Amino acid sequence: MGDEIILIGPSGAGKSTQGKLLARTLCLPQCSMDDLRWDYYREIGFDEEKQREITEKEGLGAVLRYWKPFEAHAVERLLAEHHDCVIDFGAGHSVFEADDLFARVQKALMPYPNVVLLLPSPDLDESVRVLLKRRPDLPPGVNEHFVRYHCNHDLAKIVIYTAGQKPKETRDCILKAVADKAGAA
C-alpha cells in the first residue's frame, strides 16, 4: 500500500467532493467507485434486467440487497487494481449486513491505514438530520442505516466530522489526520 486515502461514509457526506480536492492537492489520481462499479459488478454476473425486475416487484430496498455481493466484489477489485490514489467509495460499499461480505471488505481494507469515515457530526442523530437535508431523494431510512450501522465505524481508521466546515477546511482536516497518523506510526 502506498499513498492511498480511502473515503467512506453515507450518501451526501462529501466523499466525492473530498476525493477531488484531495487528489488535486496531493497530485494523485482520484478513483471513484461510482465510476467503476458497474464493470466490476458485471464481472460476477450482475444483470440489469434482473435489477429492473426486482425494482418493479420489490422496490429499491430489494435492489440494495441484490447489489451487496457485487459491492463486496467491487471493493476487492478496485483495491487490487488502483494504488497511490484517492479512492471514494459509494455509500453502500462499506455497509454490509451479511457477516461474510463484511469480513471480505474488512480484510480488503485491513492493510490501508487511511480509511477515512466522513460524517457531519459525532452526534449520529445530527448526522442523520444533516444528511436527510442533503439527500432528501433517498428512500426513508437508507442514510440513517448507513450512519448508525456498525460497518462504517468498524472499518474507519480515521473519522472526520464536517459540520460547519467548507470543503477545503474538511480537506485540510483529513490531511492533518493522515499526517498525524503517519507521524505516530
PDB file of C-alpha atoms in Angstrom:
ATOM      1  CA  MET A   1       0.000   0.000   0.000  1.00  0.00           C
ATOM      2  CA  GLY A   2       1.212   3.461  -0.806  1.00  0.00           C
ATOM      3  CA  ASP A   3      -0.345   6.877  -0.503  1.00  0.00           C
ATOM      4  CA  GLU A   4      -3.993   5.814  -0.743  1.00  0.00           C
ATOM      5  CA  ILE A   5      -6.653   7.716   1.116  1.00  0.00           C
ATOM      6  CA  ILE A   6      -9.953   5.824   1.087  1.00  0.00           C
ATOM      7  CA  LEU A   7     -13.115   7.795   1.832  1.00  0.00           C
ATOM      8  CA  ILE A   8     -16.175   6.006   3.194  1.00  0.00           C
ATOM      9  CA  GLY A   9     -19.471   7.171   4.627  1.00  0.00           C
ATOM     10  CA  PRO A  10     -23.148   7.727   3.953  1.00  0.00           C
ATOM     11  CA  SER A  11     -24.594   9.318   0.854  1.00  0.00           C
ATOM     12  CA  GLY A  12     -24.112  13.085   0.870  1.00  0.00           C
ATOM     13  CA  ALA A  13     -21.224  13.020   3.363  1.00  0.00           C
ATOM     14  CA  GLY A  14     -18.812  14.602   0.875  1.00  0.00           C
ATOM     15  CA  LYS A  15     -16.761  11.625  -0.314  1.00  0.00           C
ATOM     16  CA  SER A  16     -16.698  12.598  -3.999  1.00  0.00           C
ATOM     17  CA  THR A  17     -16.040  16.269  -3.250  1.00  0.00           C
ATOM     18  CA  GLN A  18     -13.206  15.418  -0.880  1.00  0.00           C
ATOM     19  CA  GLY A  19     -11.844  12.834  -3.313  1.00  0.00           C
ATOM     20  CA  LYS A  20     -11.459  15.530  -5.964  1.00  0.00           C
ATOM     21  CA  LEU A  21      -9.959  18.086  -3.563  1.00  0.00           C
ATOM     22  CA  LEU A  22      -7.501  15.632  -2.015  1.00  0.00           C
ATOM     23  CA  ALA A  23      -6.423  14.226  -5.372  1.00  0.00           C
ATOM     24  CA  ARG A  24      -5.757  17.719  -6.703  1.00  0.00           C
ATOM     25  CA  THR A  25      -3.882  18.793  -3.580  1.00  0.00           C
ATOM     26  CA  LEU A  26      -1.751  15.637  -3.405  1.00  0.00           C
ATOM     27  CA  CYS A  27      -1.234  15.373  -7.183  1.00  0.00           C
ATOM     28  CA  LEU A  28      -2.662  11.857  -7.100  1.00  0.00           C
ATOM     29  CA  PRO A  29      -5.293  10.284  -9.316  1.00  0.00           C
ATOM     30  CA  GLN A  30      -8.847  10.115  -7.999  1.00  0.00           C
ATOM     31  CA  CYS A  31     -10.579   6.782  -8.219  1.00  0.00           C
ATOM     32  CA  SER A  32     -14.338   6.908  -7.691  1.00  0.00           C
ATOM     33  CA  MET A  33     -16.242   3.681  -7.053  1.00  0.00           C
ATOM     34  CA  ASP A  34     -19.300   5.219  -8.693  1.00  0.00           C
ATOM     35  CA  ASP A  35     -17.364   5.449 -11.985  1.00  0.00           C
ATOM     36  CA  LEU A  36     -16.089   1.859 -11.899  1.00  0.00           C
ATOM     37  CA  ARG A  37     -18.627  -0.252 -10.073  1.00  0.00           C
ATOM     38  CA  TRP A  38     -20.841  -1.417 -12.944  1.00  0.00           C
ATOM     39  CA  ASP A  39     -17.953  -3.053 -14.802  1.00  0.00           C
ATOM     40  CA  TYR A  40     -16.877  -4.822 -11.607  1.00  0.00           C
ATOM     41  CA  TYR A  41     -20.464  -5.907 -10.919  1.00  0.00           C
ATOM     42  CA  ARG A  42     -20.798  -7.412 -14.403  1.00  0.00           C
ATOM     43  CA  GLU A  43     -17.632  -9.491 -13.856  1.00  0.00           C
ATOM     44  CA  ILE A  44     -19.573 -11.704 -11.449  1.00  0.00           C
ATOM     45  CA  GLY A  45     -22.959 -11.790 -13.133  1.00  0.00           C
ATOM     46  CA  PHE A  46     -24.757  -8.521 -12.426  1.00  0.00           C
ATOM     47  CA  ASP A  47     -27.828  -8.414 -14.648  1.00  0.00           C
ATOM     48  CA  GLU A  48     -29.563  -5.109 -15.402  1.00  0.00           C
ATOM     49  CA  GLU A  49     -32.753  -6.892 -16.441  1.00  0.00           C
ATOM     50  CA  LYS A  50     -32.867  -8.753 -13.131  1.00  0.00           C
ATOM     51  CA  GLN A  51     -32.343  -5.421 -11.335  1.00  0.00           C
ATOM     52  CA  ARG A  52     -35.283  -3.910 -13.253  1.00  0.00           C
ATOM     53  CA  GLU A  53     -37.481  -6.873 -12.330  1.00  0.00           C
ATOM     54  CA  ILE A  54     -36.510  -6.591  -8.663  1.00  0.00           C
ATOM     55  CA  THR A  55     -37.200  -2.850  -8.725  1.00  0.00           C
ATOM     56  CA  GLU A  56     -40.661  -3.335 -10.246  1.00  0.00           C
ATOM     57  CA  LYS A  57     -41.678  -6.216  -7.968  1.00  0.00           C
ATOM     58  CA  GLU A  58     -39.997  -5.362  -4.668  1.00  0.00           C
ATOM     59  CA  GLY A  59     -38.677  -1.789  -4.779  1.00  0.00           C
ATOM     60  CA  LEU A  60     -35.369  -0.085  -4.073  1.00  0.00           C
ATOM     61  CA  GLY A  61     -34.729  -1.860  -0.772  1.00  0.00           C
ATOM     62  CA  ALA A  62     -34.604  -5.198  -2.580  1.00  0.00           C
ATOM     63  CA  VAL A  63     -32.276  -3.736  -5.223  1.00  0.00           C
ATOM     64  CA  LEU A  64     -29.915  -2.538  -2.498  1.00  0.00           C
ATOM     65  CA  ARG A  65     -29.845  -6.111  -1.136  1.00  0.00           C
ATOM     66  CA  TYR A  66     -29.266  -7.503  -4.648  1.00  0.00           C
ATOM     67  CA  TRP A  67     -26.228  -5.243  -5.046  1.00  0.00           C
ATOM     68  CA  LYS A  68     -24.455  -6.399  -1.865  1.00  0.00           C
ATOM     69  CA  PRO A  69     -22.353  -9.307  -3.277  1.00  0.00           C
ATOM     70  CA  PHE A  70     -21.448  -7.112  -6.241  1.00  0.00           C
ATOM     71  CA  GLU A  71     -20.401  -4.270  -3.935  1.00  0.00           C
ATOM     72  CA  ALA A  72     -18.063  -6.523  -1.944  1.00  0.00           C
ATOM     73  CA  HIS A  73     -16.501  -7.791  -5.178  1.00  0.00           C
ATOM     74  CA  ALA A  74     -16.129  -4.227  -6.460  1.00  0.00           C
ATOM     75  CA  VAL A  75     -14.256  -3.179  -3.302  1.00  0.00           C
ATOM     76  CA  GLU A  76     -11.831  -6.082  -3.663  1.00  0.00           C
ATOM     77  CA  ARG A  77     -11.261  -5.399  -7.363  1.00  0.00           C
ATOM     78  CA  LEU A  78     -10.868  -1.645  -7.014  1.00  0.00           C
ATOM     79  CA  LEU A  79      -8.302  -2.029  -4.222  1.00  0.00           C
ATOM     80  CA  ALA A  80      -6.396  -4.679  -6.190  1.00  0.00           C
ATOM     81  CA  GLU A  81      -6.232  -2.503  -9.315  1.00  0.00           C
ATOM     82  CA  HIS A  82      -5.739   1.041  -8.033  1.00  0.00           C
ATOM     83  CA  HIS A  83      -2.776   2.178  -5.959  1.00  0.00           C
ATOM     84  CA  ASP A  84      -1.298   5.522  -4.906  1.00  0.00           C
ATOM     85  CA  CYS A  85      -4.564   7.373  -5.393  1.00  0.00           C
ATOM     86  CA  VAL A  86      -7.510   8.879  -3.547  1.00  0.00           C
ATOM     87  CA  ILE A  87     -10.464   6.492  -3.530  1.00  0.00           C
ATOM     88  CA  ASP A  88     -14.050   7.428  -2.758  1.00  0.00           C
ATOM     89  CA  PHE A  89     -16.463   4.569  -2.158  1.00  0.00           C
ATOM     90  CA  GLY A  90     -20.137   4.658  -2.948  1.00  0.00           C
ATOM     91  CA  ALA A  91     -22.162   4.817   0.273  1.00  0.00           C
ATOM     92  CA  GLY A  92     -23.218   1.167   0.178  1.00  0.00           C
ATOM     93  CA  HIS A  93     -19.743  -0.172  -0.492  1.00  0.00           C
ATOM     94  CA  SER A  94     -18.811  -0.034   3.186  1.00  0.00           C
ATOM     95  CA  VAL A  95     -22.042  -1.279   4.798  1.00  0.00           C
ATOM     96  CA  PHE A  96     -22.844  -4.998   4.780  1.00  0.00           C
ATOM     97  CA  GLU A  97     -25.442  -6.814   6.851  1.00  0.00           C
ATOM     98  CA  ALA A  98     -24.111 -10.254   5.837  1.00  0.00           C
ATOM     99  CA  ASP A  99     -21.134 -11.141   8.033  1.00  0.00           C
ATOM    100  CA  ASP A 100     -19.303 -12.942   5.220  1.00  0.00           C
ATOM    101  CA  LEU A 101     -19.469  -9.935   2.892  1.00  0.00           C
ATOM    102  CA  PHE A 102     -18.429  -7.555   5.665  1.00  0.00           C
ATOM    103  CA  ALA A 103     -15.473  -9.827   6.515  1.00  0.00           C
ATOM    104  CA  ARG A 104     -14.332  -9.752   2.876  1.00  0.00           C
ATOM    105  CA  VAL A 105     -14.404  -5.946   2.767  1.00  0.00           C
ATOM    106  CA  GLN A 106     -12.778  -5.675   6.193  1.00  0.00           C
ATOM    107  CA  LYS A 107      -9.969  -7.988   5.031  1.00  0.00           C
ATOM    108  CA  ALA A 108      -9.513  -5.998   1.796  1.00  0.00           C
ATOM    109  CA  LEU A 109      -9.236  -2.702   3.736  1.00  0.00           C
ATOM    110  CA  MET A 110      -7.039  -4.068   6.540  1.00  0.00           C
ATOM    111  CA  PRO A 111      -3.672  -3.051   5.007  1.00  0.00           C
ATOM    112  CA  TYR A 112      -4.756   0.542   4.353  1.00  0.00           C
ATOM    113  CA  PRO A 113      -4.006   2.975   7.202  1.00  0.00           C
ATOM    114  CA  ASN A 114      -6.013   5.889   5.756  1.00  0.00           C
ATOM    115  CA  VAL A 115      -9.611   4.687   5.667  1.00  0.00           C
ATOM    116  CA  VAL A 116     -11.469   7.909   6.431  1.00  0.00           C
ATOM    117  CA  LEU A 117     -15.108   7.995   7.521  1.00  0.00           C
ATOM    118  CA  LEU A 118     -16.827  11.292   6.757  1.00  0.00           C
ATOM    119  CA  LEU A 119     -19.800  12.252   8.906  1.00  0.00           C
ATOM    120  CA  PRO A 120     -21.403  15.628   9.555  1.00  0.00           C
ATOM    121  CA  SER A 121     -21.262  15.266  13.351  1.00  0.00           C
ATOM    122  CA  PRO A 122     -20.200  12.944  16.183  1.00  0.00           C
ATOM    123  CA  ASP A 123     -23.875  13.110  17.219  1.00  0.00           C
ATOM    124  CA  LEU A 124     -25.424  10.436  14.996  1.00  0.00           C
ATOM    125  CA  ASP A 125     -28.904  11.973  15.273  1.00  0.00           C
ATOM    126  CA  GLU A 126     -27.485  15.259  13.988  1.00  0.00           C
ATOM    127  CA  SER A 127     -25.642  13.445  11.180  1.00  0.00           C
ATOM    128  CA  VAL A 128     -28.898  11.808  10.094  1.00  0.00           C
ATOM    129  CA  ARG A 129     -30.724  15.178  10.124  1.00  0.00           C
ATOM    130  CA  VAL A 130     -27.988  16.905   8.085  1.00  0.00           C
ATOM    131  CA  LEU A 131     -27.796  14.105   5.536  1.00  0.00           C
ATOM    132  CA  LEU A 132     -31.576  13.976   5.177  1.00  0.00           C
ATOM    133  CA  LYS A 133     -31.467  17.626   4.118  1.00  0.00           C
ATOM    134  CA  ARG A 134     -28.606  16.950   1.684  1.00  0.00           C
ATOM    135  CA  ARG A 135     -30.187  13.815   0.182  1.00  0.00           C
ATOM    136  CA  PRO A 136     -33.988  14.083   0.521  1.00  0.00           C
ATOM    137  CA  ASP A 137     -34.287  11.942  -2.622  1.00  0.00           C
ATOM    138  CA  LEU A 138     -33.180   8.767  -0.821  1.00  0.00           C
ATOM    139  CA  PRO A 139     -35.812   6.367   0.494  1.00  0.00           C
ATOM    140  CA  PRO A 140     -36.529   6.833   4.214  1.00  0.00           C
ATOM    141  CA  GLY A 141     -34.073   5.089   6.470  1.00  0.00           C
ATOM    142  CA  VAL A 142     -31.342   4.343   3.912  1.00  0.00           C
ATOM    143  CA  ASN A 143     -28.876   7.006   5.017  1.00  0.00           C
ATOM    144  CA  GLU A 144     -29.840   6.544   8.654  1.00  0.00           C
ATOM    145  CA  HIS A 145     -28.817   2.897   8.294  1.00  0.00           C
ATOM    146  CA  PHE A 146     -25.507   3.927   6.714  1.00  0.00           C
ATOM    147  CA  VAL A 147     -24.869   6.309   9.643  1.00  0.00           C
ATOM    148  CA  ARG A 148     -25.897   4.044  12.511  1.00  0.00           C
ATOM    149  CA  TYR A 149     -24.944   0.540  11.387  1.00  0.00           C
ATOM    150  CA  HIS A 150     -21.583  -0.634  12.732  1.00  0.00           C
ATOM    151  CA  CYS A 151     -19.744  -1.242   9.442  1.00  0.00           C
ATOM    152  CA  ASN A 152     -18.514   2.268   8.605  1.00  0.00           C
ATOM    153  CA  HIS A 153     -17.422   2.779  12.204  1.00  0.00           C
ATOM    154  CA  ASP A 154     -15.635  -0.579  12.317  1.00  0.00           C
ATOM    155  CA  LEU A 155     -13.838  -0.027   9.000  1.00  0.00           C
ATOM    156  CA  ALA A 156     -12.723   3.552   9.650  1.00  0.00           C
ATOM    157  CA  LYS A 157      -9.233   4.240  10.919  1.00  0.00           C
ATOM    158  CA  ILE A 158      -9.823   7.993  10.881  1.00  0.00           C
ATOM    159  CA  VAL A 159     -13.134   9.817  11.415  1.00  0.00           C
ATOM    160  CA  ILE A 160     -13.639  13.385  10.218  1.00  0.00           C
ATOM    161  CA  TYR A 161     -16.673  15.467  11.192  1.00  0.00           C
ATOM    162  CA  THR A 162     -17.590  18.047   8.570  1.00  0.00           C
ATOM    163  CA  ALA A 163     -20.346  20.167  10.119  1.00  0.00           C
ATOM    164  CA  GLY A 164     -19.731  23.884   9.777  1.00  0.00           C
ATOM    165  CA  GLN A 165     -16.706  23.424   7.525  1.00  0.00           C
ATOM    166  CA  LYS A 166     -16.135  24.488   3.971  1.00  0.00           C
ATOM    167  CA  PRO A 167     -14.892  21.687   1.692  1.00  0.00           C
ATOM    168  CA  LYS A 168     -11.279  22.951   1.773  1.00  0.00           C
ATOM    169  CA  GLU A 169     -11.362  23.053   5.582  1.00  0.00           C
ATOM    170  CA  THR A 170     -12.520  19.436   5.637  1.00  0.00           C
ATOM    171  CA  ARG A 171      -9.766  18.539   3.176  1.00  0.00           C
ATOM    172  CA  ASP A 172      -7.216  20.151   5.483  1.00  0.00           C
ATOM    173  CA  CYS A 173      -8.593  18.213   8.471  1.00  0.00           C
ATOM    174  CA  ILE A 174      -8.224  14.968   6.521  1.00  0.00           C
ATOM    175  CA  LEU A 175      -4.658  15.807   5.514  1.00  0.00           C
ATOM    176  CA  LYS A 176      -3.735  16.691   9.101  1.00  0.00           C
ATOM    177  CA  ALA A 177      -5.270  13.477  10.451  1.00  0.00           C
ATOM    178  CA  VAL A 178      -3.422  11.397   7.854  1.00  0.00           C
ATOM    179  CA  ALA A 179      -0.130  13.170   8.632  1.00  0.00           C
ATOM    180  CA  ASP A 180      -0.661  12.775  12.394  1.00  0.00           C
ATOM    181  CA  LYS A 181      -1.375   9.068  11.940  1.00  0.00           C
ATOM    182  CA  ALA A 182       1.763   8.616   9.819  1.00  0.00           C
ATOM    183  CA  GLY A 183       3.835  10.540  12.386  1.00  0.00           C
ATOM    184  CA  ALA A 184       2.564   8.359  15.213  1.00  0.00           C
ATOM    185  CA  ALA A 185       3.380   5.122  13.371  1.00  0.00           C
TER     186      ALA A 185
END
